[in-house]
mmCIF file of C-alpha atoms and ligand atoms in Angstrom:
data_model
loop_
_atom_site.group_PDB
_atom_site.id
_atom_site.type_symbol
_atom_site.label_atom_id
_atom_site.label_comp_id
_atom_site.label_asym_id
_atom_site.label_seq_id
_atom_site.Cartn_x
_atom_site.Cartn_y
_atom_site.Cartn_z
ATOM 1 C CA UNK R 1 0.000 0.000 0.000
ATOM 2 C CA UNK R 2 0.920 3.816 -0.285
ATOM 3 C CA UNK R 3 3.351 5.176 2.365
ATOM 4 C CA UNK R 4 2.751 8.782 0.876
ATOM 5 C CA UNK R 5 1.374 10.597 3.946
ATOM 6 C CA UNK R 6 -0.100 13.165 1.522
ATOM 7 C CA UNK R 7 -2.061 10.855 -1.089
ATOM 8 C CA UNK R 8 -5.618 11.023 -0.243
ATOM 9 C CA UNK R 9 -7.861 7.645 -1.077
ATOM 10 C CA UNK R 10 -10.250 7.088 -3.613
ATOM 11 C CA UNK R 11 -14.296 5.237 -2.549
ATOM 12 C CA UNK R 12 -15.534 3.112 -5.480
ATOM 13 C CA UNK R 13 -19.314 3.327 -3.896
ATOM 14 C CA UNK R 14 -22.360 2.385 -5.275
ATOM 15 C CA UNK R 15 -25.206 4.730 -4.512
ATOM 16 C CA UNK R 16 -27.980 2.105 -5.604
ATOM 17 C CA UNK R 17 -30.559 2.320 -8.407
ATOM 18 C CA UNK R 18 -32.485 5.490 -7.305
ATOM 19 C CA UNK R 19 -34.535 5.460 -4.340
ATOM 20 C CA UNK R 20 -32.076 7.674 -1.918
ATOM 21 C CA UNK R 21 -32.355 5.304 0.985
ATOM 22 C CA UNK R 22 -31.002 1.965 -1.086
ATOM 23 C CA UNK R 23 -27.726 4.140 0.021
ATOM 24 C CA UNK R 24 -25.382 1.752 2.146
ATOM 25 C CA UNK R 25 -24.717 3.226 5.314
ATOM 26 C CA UNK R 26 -21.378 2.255 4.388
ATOM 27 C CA UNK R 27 -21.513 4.791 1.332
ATOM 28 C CA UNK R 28 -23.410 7.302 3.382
ATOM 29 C CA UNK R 29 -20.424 7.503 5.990
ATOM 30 C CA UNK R 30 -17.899 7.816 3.765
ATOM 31 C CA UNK R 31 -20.059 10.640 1.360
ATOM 32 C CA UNK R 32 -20.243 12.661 4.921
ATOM 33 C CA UNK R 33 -16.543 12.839 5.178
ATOM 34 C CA UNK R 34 -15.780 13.622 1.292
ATOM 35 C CA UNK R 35 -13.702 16.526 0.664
ATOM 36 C CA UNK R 36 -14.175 15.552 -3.390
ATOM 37 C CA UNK R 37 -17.360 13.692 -4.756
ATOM 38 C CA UNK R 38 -17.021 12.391 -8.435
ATOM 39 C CA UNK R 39 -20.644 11.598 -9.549
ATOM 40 C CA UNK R 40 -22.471 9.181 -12.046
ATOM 41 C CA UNK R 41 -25.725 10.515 -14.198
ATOM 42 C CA UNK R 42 -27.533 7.793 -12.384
ATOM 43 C CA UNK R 43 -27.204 8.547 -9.150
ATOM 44 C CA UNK R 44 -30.283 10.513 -6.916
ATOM 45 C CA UNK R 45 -30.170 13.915 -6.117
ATOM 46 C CA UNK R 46 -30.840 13.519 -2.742
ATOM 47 C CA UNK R 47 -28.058 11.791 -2.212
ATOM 48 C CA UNK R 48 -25.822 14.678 -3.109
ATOM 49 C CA UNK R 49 -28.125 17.380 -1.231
ATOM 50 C CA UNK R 50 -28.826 16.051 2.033
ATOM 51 C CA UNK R 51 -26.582 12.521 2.688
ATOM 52 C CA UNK R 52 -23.116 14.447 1.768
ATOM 53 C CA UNK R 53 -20.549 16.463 3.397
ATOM 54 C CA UNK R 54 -22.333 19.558 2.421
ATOM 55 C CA UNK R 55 -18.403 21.072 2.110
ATOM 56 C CA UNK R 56 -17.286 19.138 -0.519
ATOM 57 C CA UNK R 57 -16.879 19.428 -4.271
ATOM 58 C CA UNK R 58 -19.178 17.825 -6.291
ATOM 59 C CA UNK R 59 -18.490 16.865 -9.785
ATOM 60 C CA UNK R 60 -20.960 15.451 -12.161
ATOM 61 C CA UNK R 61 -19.087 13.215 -14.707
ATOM 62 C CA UNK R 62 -22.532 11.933 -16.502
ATOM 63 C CA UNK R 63 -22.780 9.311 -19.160
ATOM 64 C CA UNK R 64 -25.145 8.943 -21.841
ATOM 65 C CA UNK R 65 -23.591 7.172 -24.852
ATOM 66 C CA UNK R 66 -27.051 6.733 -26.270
ATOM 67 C CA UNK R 67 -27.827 10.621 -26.494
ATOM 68 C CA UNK R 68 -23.901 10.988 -27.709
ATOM 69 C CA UNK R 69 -23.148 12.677 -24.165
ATOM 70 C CA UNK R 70 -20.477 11.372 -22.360
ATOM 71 C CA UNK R 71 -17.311 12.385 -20.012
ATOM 72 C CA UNK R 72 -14.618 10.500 -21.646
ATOM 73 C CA UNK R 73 -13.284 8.017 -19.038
ATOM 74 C CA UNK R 74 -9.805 9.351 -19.205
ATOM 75 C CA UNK R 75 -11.014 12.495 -17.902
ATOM 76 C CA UNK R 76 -12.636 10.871 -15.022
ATOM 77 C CA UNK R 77 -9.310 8.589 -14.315
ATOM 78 C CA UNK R 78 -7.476 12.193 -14.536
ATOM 79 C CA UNK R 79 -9.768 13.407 -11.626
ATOM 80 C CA UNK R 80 -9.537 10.499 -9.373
ATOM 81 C CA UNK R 81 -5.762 10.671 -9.454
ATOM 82 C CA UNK R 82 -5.534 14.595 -9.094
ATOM 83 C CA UNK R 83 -8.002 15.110 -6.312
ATOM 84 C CA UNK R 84 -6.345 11.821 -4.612
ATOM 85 C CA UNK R 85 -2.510 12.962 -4.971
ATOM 86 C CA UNK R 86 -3.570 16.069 -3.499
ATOM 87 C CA UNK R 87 -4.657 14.405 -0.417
ATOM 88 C CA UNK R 88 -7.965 14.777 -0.812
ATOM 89 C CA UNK R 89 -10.522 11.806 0.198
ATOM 90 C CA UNK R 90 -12.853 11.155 -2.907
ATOM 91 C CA UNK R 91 -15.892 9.506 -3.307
ATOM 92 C CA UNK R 92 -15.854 8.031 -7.017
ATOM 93 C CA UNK R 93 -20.464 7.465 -6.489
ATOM 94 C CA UNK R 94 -21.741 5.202 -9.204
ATOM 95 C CA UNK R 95 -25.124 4.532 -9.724
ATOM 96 C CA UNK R 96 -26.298 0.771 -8.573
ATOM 97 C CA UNK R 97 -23.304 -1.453 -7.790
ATOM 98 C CA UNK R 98 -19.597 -0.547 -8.562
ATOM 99 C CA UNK R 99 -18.706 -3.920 -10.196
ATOM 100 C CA UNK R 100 -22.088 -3.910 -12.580
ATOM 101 C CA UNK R 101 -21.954 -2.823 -16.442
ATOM 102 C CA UNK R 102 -19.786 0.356 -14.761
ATOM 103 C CA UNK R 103 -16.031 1.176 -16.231
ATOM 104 C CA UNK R 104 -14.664 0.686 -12.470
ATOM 105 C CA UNK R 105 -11.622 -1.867 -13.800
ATOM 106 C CA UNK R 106 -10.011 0.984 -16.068
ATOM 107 C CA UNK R 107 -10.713 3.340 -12.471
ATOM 108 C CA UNK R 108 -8.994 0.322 -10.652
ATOM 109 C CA UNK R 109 -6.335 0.345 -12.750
ATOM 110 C CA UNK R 110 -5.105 4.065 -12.912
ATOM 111 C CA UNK R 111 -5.455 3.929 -8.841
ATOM 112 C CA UNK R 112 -3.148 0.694 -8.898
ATOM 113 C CA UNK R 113 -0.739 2.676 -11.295
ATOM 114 C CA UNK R 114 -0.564 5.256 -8.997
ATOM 115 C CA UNK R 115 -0.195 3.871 -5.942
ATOM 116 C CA UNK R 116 -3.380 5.500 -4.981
ATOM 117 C CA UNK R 117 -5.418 3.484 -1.889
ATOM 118 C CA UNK R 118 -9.147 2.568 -2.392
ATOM 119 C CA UNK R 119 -11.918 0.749 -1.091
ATOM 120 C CA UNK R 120 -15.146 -0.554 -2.661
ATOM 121 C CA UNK R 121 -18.203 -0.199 -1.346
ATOM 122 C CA UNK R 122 -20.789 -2.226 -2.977
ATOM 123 C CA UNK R 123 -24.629 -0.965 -4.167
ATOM 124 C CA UNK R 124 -28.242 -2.408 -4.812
ATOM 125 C CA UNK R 125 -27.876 -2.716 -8.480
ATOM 126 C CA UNK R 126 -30.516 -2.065 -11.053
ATOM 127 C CA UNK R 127 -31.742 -5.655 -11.148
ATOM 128 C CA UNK R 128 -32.006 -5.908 -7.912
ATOM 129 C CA UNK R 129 -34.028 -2.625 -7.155
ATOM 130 C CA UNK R 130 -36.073 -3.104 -10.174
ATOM 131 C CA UNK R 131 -37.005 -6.714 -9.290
ATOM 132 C CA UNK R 132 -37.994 -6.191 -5.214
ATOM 133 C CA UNK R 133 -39.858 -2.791 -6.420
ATOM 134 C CA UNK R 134 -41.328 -4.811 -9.616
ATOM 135 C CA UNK R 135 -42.815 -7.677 -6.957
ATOM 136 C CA UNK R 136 -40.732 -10.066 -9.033
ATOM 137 C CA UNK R 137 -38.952 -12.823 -7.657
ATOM 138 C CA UNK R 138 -35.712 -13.615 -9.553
ATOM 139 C CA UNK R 139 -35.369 -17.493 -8.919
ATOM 140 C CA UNK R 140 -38.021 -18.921 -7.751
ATOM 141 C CA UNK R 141 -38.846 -22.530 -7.368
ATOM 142 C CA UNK R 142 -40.947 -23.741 -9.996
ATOM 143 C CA UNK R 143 -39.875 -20.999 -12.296
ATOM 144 C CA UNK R 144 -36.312 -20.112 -12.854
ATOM 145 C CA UNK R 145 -33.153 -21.201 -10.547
ATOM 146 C CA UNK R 146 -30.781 -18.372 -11.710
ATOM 147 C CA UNK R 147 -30.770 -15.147 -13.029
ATOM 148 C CA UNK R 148 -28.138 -13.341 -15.715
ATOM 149 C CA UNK R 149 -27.338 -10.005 -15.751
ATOM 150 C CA UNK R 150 -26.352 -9.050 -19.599
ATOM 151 C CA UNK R 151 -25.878 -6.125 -22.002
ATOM 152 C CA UNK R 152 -27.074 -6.003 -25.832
ATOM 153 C CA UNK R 153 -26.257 -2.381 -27.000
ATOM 154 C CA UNK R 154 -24.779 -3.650 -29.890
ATOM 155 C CA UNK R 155 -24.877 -7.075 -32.080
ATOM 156 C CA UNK R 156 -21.345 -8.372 -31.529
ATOM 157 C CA UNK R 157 -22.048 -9.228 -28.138
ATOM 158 C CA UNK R 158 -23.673 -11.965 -28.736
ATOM 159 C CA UNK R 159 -23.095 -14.994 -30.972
ATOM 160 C CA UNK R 160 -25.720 -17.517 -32.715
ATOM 161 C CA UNK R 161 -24.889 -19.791 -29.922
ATOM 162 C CA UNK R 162 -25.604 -17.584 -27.342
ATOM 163 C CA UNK R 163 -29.309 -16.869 -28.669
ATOM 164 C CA UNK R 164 -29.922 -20.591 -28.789
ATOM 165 C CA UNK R 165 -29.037 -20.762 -25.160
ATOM 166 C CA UNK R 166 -30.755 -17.814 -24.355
ATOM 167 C CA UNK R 167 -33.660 -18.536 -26.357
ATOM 168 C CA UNK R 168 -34.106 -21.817 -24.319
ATOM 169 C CA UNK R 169 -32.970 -20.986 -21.320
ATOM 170 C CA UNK R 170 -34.910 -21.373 -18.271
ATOM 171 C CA UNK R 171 -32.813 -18.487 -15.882
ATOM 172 C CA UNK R 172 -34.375 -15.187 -16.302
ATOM 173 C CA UNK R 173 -32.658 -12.961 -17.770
ATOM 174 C CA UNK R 174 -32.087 -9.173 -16.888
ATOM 175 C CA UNK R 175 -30.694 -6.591 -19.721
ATOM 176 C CA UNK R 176 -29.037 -3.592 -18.884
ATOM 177 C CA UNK R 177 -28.868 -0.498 -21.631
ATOM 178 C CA UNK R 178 -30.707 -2.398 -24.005
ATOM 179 C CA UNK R 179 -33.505 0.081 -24.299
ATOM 180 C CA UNK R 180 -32.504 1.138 -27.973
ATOM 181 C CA UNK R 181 -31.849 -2.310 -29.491
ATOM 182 C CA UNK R 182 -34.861 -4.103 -27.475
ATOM 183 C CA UNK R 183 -36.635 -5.090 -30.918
ATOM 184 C CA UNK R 184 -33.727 -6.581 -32.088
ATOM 185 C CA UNK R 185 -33.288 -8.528 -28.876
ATOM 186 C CA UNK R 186 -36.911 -9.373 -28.999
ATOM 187 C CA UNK R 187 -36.565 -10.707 -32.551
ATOM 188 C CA UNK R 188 -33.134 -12.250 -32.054
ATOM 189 C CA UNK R 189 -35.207 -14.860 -28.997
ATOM 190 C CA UNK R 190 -38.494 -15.662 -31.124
ATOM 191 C CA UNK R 191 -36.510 -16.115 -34.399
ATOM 192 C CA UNK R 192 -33.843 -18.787 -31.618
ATOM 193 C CA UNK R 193 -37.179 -20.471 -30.488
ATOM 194 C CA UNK R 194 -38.456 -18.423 -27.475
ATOM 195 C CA UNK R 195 -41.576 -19.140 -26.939
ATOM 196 C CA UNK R 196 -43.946 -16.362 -27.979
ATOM 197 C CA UNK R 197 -45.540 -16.474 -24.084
ATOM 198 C CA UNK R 198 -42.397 -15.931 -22.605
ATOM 199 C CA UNK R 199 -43.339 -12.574 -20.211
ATOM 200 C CA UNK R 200 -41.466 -9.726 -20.199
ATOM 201 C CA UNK R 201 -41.528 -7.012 -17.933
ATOM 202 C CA UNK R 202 -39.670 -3.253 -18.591
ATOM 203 C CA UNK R 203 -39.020 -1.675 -15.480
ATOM 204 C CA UNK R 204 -38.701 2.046 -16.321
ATOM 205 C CA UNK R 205 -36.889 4.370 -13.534
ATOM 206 C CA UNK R 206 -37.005 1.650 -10.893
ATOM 207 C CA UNK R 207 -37.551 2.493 -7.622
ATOM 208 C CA UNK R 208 -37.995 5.967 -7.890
ATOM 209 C CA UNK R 209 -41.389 7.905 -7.178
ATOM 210 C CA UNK R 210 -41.339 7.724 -11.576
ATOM 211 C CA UNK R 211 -41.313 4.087 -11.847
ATOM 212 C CA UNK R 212 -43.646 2.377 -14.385
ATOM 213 C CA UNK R 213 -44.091 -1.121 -14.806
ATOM 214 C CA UNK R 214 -44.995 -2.839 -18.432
ATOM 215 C CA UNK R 215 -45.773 -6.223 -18.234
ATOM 216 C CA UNK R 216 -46.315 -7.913 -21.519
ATOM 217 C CA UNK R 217 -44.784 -11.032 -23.272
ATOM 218 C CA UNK R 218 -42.205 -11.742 -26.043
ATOM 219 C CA UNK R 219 -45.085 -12.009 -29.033
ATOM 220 C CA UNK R 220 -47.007 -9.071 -28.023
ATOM 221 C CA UNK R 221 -43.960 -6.759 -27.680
ATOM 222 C CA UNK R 222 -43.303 -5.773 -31.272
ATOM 223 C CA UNK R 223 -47.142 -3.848 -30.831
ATOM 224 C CA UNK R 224 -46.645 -3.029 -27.557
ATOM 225 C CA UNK R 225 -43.700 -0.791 -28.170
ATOM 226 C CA UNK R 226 -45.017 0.957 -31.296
ATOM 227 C CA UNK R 227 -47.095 2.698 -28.767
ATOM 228 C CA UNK R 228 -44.873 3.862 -26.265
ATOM 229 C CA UNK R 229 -41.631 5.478 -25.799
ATOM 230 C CA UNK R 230 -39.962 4.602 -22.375
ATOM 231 C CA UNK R 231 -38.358 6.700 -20.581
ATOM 232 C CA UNK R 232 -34.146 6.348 -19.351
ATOM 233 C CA UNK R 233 -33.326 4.364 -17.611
ATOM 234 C CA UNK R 234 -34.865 1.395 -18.336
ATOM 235 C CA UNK R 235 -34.032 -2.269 -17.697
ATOM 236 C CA UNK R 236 -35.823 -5.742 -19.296
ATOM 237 C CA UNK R 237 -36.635 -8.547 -17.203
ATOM 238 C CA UNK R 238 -37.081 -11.899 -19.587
ATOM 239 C CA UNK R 239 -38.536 -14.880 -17.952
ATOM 240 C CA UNK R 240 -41.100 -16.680 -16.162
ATOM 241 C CA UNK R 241 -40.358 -15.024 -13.199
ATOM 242 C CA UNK R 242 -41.391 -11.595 -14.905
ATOM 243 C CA UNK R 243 -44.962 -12.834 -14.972
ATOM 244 C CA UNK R 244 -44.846 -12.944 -11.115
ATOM 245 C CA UNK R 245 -45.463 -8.983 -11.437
ATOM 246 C CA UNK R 246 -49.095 -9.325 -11.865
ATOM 247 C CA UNK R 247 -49.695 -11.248 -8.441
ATOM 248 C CA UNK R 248 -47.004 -9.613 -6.139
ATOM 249 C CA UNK R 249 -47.082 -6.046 -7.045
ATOM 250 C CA UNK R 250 -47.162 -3.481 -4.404
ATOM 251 C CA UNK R 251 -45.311 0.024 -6.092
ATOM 252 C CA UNK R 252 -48.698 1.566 -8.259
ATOM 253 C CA UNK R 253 -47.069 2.842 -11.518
ATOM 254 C CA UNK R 254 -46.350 6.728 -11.649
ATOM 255 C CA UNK R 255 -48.646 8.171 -14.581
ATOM 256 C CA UNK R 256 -47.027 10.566 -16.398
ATOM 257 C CA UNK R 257 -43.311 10.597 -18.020
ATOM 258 C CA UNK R 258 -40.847 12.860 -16.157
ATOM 259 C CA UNK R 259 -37.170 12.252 -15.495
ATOM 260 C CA UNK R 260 -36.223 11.539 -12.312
ATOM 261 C CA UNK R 261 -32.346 11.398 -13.399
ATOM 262 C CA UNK R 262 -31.375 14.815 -14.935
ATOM 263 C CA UNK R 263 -30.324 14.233 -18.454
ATOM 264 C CA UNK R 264 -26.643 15.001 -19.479
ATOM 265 C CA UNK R 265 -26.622 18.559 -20.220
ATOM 266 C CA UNK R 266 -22.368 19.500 -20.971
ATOM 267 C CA UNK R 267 -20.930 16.561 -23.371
ATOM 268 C CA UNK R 268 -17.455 16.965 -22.389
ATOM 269 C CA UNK R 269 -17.142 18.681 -19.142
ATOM 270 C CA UNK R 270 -17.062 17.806 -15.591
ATOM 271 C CA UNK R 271 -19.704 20.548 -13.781
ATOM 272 C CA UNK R 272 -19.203 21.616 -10.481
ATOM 273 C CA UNK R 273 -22.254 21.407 -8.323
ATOM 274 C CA UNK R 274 -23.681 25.472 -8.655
HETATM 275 N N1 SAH J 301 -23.845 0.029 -12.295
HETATM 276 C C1 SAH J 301 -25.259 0.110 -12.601
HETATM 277 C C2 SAH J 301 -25.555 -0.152 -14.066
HETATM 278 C C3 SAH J 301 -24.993 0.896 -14.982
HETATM 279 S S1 SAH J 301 -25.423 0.593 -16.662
HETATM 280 C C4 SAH J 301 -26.031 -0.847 -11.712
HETATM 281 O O1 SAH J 301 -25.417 -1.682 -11.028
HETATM 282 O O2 SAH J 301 -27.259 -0.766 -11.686
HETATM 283 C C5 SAH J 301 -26.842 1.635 -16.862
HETATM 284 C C6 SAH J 301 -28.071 0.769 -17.101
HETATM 285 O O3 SAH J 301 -28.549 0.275 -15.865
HETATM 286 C C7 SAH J 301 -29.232 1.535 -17.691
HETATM 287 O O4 SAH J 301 -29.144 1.611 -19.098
HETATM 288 C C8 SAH J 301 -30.408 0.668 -17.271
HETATM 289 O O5 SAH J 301 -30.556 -0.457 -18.092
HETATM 290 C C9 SAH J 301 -29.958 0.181 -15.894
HETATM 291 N N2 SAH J 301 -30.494 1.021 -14.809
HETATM 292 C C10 SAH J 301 -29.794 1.741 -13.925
HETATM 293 N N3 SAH J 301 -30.617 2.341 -13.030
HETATM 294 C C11 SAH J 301 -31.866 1.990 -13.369
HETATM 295 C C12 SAH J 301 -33.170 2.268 -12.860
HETATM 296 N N4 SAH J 301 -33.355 3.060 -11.793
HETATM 297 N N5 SAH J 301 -34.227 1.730 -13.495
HETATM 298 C C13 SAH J 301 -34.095 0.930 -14.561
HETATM 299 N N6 SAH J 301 -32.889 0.624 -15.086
HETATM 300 C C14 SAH J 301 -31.798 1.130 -14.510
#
């Protein structure tokens, strides 16, 4: 570890999926001590307003690849390692969990290279929120004994073998920043064999006071997104399980579409909290 008296440290936290009080204590301790606080798009206000050290800096280094927004990683690596050699204690604040679909190995790395100390301090991630706040089980006996957590933003990721398994796979299957390509993915499993009764729910700004629920199945999708437009972020829940929605729902479904996550306003600067 780093005998440099003045390098700070650097907390990979998760802040959870939206809902302020998902926050680990854990996180919440650290975020009262920050001097520096280096913030995801996907992360609640709240937690910046009332759970941090109202003293410290707060950057906003927002991603939105799909809207072409985006704070190019090496500036946020740059930050980390600045604010940290400085002595400062930073609070790196990713929305969900650190180690899910979230660029924290190239963070990991540039802290290793500089002989920067960290900790990690895991999160509720999206799956997880969406699923408790859904009413959906994600294994459940009788309908699916595991669960994947998986990406398809674009077609490479997946080969014609992996739609065969998928497509006949019992595990339910979760997909993260998939909301632009989810016809595609919808076609890709029925044209692999998925049955056409397979539910499917969207979980649209889970577990904030904006969720909405969509519970439909793999035929009926096709028509059932020509008439809406869901609103960021949004995550897919494939599977048996999904179906569960209907009998264990508890969150009613916010009418109306507003963003509870502030879109990405500045494309390639960090902003300062005002
Ligand atoms: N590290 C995060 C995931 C970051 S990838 C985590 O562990 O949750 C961003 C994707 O996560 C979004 O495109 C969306 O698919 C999903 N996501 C994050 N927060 C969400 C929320 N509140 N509701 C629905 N999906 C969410």
């Amino acid at each position: 570890m780093n005998n440099n008296q003045h390098t700070g440290k650097v907390i990979l936290a998760g802040a959870g999926p939206g809902d302020p009080e998902l926050l680990t204590i854990k996180a919440f301790r650290w975020l009262q001590r920050a001097d520096v606080v280096i913030s995801d798009r996907l992360v609640s206000d709240v937690i910046l307003e009332e759970y941090t050290n109202p003293d410290a800096l707060v950057l906003h280094v927002g991603k939105q690849c799909s809207k072409g927004f985006s704070t190019p990683q090496s500036t946020i690596n740059e930050l980390l390692v600045e604010y940290a050699l400085q002595g400062k204690l930073v609070v790196r604040l990713k929305g969900g969990d650190v180690s899910v679909f979230s660029n924290v190995l190239d963070e990991l790395q540039v802290l290793v290279q500089h002989d920067i100390p960290y900790e990690i301090v895991p999160g509720i991630t999206a799956a997880l929120g969406a699923a408790a706040y859904a009413g959906i089980p994600l294994t459940a006996r009788g309908y699916s004994t595991a669960v994947r957590f998986m990406t398809f933003y674009r077609k490479e990721l997946l080969s014609t073998a992996n739609w065969q398994d998928l497509a006949h796979s019992q595990d339910t299957l979760v997909f993260y920043m998939s909301s632009e390509s989810m016809d595609d993915l919808i076609a890709q499993l029925i044209s692999h064999g998925m049955s056409g009764s397979t539910p499917l729910a969207l979980v649209e700004q889970a577990t904030t006071p904006f969720q909405q629920v969509h519970l439909t199945n793999i035929g009926d999708f096709g028509f059932f997104h020509r008439t809406k437009n869901f609103v960021s972020p949004t995550l897919i829940i494939i599977g048996k399980t999904a179906g569960l929605h209907e009998q264990f729902r508890w969150v009613a479904n916010h009418q109306g579409g507003e963003n509870y996550f502030k879109p990405v306003a500045d494309s390639s600067q960090a902003s300062a909290r005002a």
